Tab-separated table of N, CA and C in Angstrom:
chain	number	residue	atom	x	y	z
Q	1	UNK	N	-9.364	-0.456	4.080
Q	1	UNK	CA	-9.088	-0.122	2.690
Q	1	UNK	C	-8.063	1.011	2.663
Q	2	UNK	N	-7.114	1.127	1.425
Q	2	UNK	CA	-6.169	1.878	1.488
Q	2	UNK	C	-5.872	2.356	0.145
Q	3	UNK	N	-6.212	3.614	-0.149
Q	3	UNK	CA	-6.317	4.326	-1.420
Q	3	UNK	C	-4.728	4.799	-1.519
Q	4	UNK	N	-4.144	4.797	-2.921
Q	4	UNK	CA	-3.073	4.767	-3.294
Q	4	UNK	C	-3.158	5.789	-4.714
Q	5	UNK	N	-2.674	6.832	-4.474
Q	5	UNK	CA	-2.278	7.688	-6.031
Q	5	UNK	C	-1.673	6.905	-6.989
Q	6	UNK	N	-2.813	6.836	-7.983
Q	6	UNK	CA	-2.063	5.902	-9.220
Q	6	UNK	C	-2.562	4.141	-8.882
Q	7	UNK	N	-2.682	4.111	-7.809
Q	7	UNK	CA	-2.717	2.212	-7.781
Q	7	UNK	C	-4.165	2.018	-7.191
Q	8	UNK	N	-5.444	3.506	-7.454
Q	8	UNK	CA	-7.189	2.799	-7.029
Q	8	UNK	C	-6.918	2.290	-5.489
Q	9	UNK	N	-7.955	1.945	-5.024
Q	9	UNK	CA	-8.167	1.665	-3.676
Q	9	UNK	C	-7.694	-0.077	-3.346
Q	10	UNK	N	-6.897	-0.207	-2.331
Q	10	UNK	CA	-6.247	-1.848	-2.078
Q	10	UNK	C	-6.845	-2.314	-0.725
Q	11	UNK	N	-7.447	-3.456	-0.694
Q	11	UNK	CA	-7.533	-3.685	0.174
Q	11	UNK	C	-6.615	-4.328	1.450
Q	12	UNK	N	-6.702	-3.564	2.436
Q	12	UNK	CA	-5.705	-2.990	3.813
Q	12	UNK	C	-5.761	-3.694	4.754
Q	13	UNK	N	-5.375	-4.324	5.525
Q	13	UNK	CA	-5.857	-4.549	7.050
Q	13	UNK	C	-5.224	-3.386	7.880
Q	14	UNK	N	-5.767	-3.314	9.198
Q	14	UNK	CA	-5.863	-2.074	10.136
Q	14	UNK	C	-4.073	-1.974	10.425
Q	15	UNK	N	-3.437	-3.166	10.167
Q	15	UNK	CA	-1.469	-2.689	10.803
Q	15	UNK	C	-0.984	-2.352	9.120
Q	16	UNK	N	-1.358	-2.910	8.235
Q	16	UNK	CA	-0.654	-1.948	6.695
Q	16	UNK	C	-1.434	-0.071	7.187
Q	17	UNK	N	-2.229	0.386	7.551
Q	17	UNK	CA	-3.497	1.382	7.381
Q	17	UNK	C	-2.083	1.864	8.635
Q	18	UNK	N	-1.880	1.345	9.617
Q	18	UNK	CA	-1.282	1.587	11.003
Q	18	UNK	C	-0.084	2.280	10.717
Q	19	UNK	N	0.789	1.494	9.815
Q	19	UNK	CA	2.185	1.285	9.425
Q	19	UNK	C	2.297	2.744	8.261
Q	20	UNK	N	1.404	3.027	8.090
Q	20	UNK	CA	1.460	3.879	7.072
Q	20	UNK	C	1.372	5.334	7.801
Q	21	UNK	N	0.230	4.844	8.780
Q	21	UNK	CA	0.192	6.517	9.122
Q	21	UNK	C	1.283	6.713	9.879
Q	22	UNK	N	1.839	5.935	10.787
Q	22	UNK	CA	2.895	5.950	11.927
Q	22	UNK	C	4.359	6.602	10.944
Q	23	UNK	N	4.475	6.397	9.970
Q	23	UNK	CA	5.382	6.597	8.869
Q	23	UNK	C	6.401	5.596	9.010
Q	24	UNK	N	5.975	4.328	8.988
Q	24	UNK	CA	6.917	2.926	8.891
Q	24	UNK	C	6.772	2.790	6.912
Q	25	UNK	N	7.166	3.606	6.384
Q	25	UNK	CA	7.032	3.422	4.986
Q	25	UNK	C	7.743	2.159	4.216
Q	26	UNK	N	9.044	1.618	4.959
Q	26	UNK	CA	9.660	0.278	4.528
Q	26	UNK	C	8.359	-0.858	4.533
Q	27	UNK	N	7.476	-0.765	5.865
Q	27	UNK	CA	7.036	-1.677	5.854
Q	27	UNK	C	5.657	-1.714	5.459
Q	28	UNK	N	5.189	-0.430	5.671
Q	28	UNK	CA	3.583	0.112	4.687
Q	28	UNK	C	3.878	-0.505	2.989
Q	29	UNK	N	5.318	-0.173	2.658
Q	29	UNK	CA	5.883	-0.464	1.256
Q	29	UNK	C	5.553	-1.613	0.750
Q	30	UNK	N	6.206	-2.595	1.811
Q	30	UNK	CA	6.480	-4.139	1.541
Q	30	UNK	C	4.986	-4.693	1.418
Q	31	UNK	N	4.157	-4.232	2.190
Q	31	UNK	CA	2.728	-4.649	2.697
Q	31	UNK	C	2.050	-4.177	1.197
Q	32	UNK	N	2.208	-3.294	0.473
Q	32	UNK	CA	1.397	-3.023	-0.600
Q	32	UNK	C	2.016	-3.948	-1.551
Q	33	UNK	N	3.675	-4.326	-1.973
Q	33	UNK	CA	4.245	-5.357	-3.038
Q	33	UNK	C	3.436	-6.687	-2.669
Q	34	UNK	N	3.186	-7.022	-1.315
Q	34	UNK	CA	2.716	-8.341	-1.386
Q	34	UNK	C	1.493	-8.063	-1.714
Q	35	UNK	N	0.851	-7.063	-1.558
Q	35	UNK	CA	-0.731	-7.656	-1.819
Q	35	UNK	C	-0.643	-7.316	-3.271
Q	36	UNK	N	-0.017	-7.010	-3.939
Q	36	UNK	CA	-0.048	-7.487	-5.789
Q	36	UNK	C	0.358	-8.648	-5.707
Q	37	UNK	N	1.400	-9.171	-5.368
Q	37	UNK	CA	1.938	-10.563	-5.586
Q	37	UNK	C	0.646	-11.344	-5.062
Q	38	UNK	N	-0.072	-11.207	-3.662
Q	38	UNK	CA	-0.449	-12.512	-3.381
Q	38	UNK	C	-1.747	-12.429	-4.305
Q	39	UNK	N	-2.120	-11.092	-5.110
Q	39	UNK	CA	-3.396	-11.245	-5.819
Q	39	UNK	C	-3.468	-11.233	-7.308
Q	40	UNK	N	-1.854	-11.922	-7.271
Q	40	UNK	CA	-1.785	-12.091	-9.038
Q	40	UNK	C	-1.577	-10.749	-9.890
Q	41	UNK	N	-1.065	-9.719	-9.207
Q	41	UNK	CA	-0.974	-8.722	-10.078
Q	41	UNK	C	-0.171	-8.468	-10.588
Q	42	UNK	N	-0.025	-7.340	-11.719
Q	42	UNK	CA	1.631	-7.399	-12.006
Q	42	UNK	C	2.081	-5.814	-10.785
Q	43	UNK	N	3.178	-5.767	-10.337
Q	43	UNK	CA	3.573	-4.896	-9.447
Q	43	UNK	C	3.876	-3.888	-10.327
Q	44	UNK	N	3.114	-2.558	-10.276
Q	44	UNK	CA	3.908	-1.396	-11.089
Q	44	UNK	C	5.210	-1.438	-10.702
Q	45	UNK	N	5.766	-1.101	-11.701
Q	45	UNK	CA	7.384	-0.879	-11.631
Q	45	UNK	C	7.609	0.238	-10.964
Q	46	UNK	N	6.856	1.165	-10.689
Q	46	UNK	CA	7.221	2.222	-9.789
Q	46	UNK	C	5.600	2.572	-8.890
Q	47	UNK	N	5.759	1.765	-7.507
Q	47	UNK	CA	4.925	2.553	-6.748
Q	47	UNK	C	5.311	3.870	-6.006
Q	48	UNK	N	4.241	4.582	-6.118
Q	48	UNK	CA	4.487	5.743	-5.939
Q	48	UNK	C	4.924	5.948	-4.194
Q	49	UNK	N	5.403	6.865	-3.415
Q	49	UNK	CA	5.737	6.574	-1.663
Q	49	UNK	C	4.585	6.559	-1.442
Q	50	UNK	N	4.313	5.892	0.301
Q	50	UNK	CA	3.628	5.253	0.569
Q	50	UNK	C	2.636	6.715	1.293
Q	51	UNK	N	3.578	7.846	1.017
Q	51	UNK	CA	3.123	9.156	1.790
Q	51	UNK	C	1.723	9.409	0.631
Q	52	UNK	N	1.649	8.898	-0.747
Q	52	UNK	CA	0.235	9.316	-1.327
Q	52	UNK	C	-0.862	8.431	-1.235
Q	53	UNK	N	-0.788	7.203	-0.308
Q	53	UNK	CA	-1.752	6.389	-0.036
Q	53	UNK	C	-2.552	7.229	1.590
Q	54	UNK	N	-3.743	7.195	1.645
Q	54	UNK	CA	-4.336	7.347	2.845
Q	54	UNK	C	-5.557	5.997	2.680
Q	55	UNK	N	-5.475	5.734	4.250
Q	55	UNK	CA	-6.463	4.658	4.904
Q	55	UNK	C	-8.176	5.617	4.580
Q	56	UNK	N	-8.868	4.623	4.052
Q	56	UNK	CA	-10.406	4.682	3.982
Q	56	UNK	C	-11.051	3.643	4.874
């Protein structure tokens, strides 16, 4: 799980959780747009950097 300032807690697998702490933020990034897309959400127009999400 991966808590996000502003976007509640998303559920993560362990390489988005990985990618984030390592500071791969392009791809921690991309990994949070798809999981709105693949769960029907609408994508805030502005997620916040990926530096205010921490892994739970």
């Amino acid at each position: 799980m991966i808590r996000c300032m502003g976007l509640g807690k998303l559920q993560a697998n362990f390489e988005l959780c990985n990618s984030a702490l390592k500071g791969n933020q392009k791809k921690a990034h991309r990994e949070v747009q798809r999981y709105f897309k693949e769960n029907a959400f609408d994508v805030p127009a502005k997620i916040r950097p990926i530096a205010d999400c921490r892994c739970l």
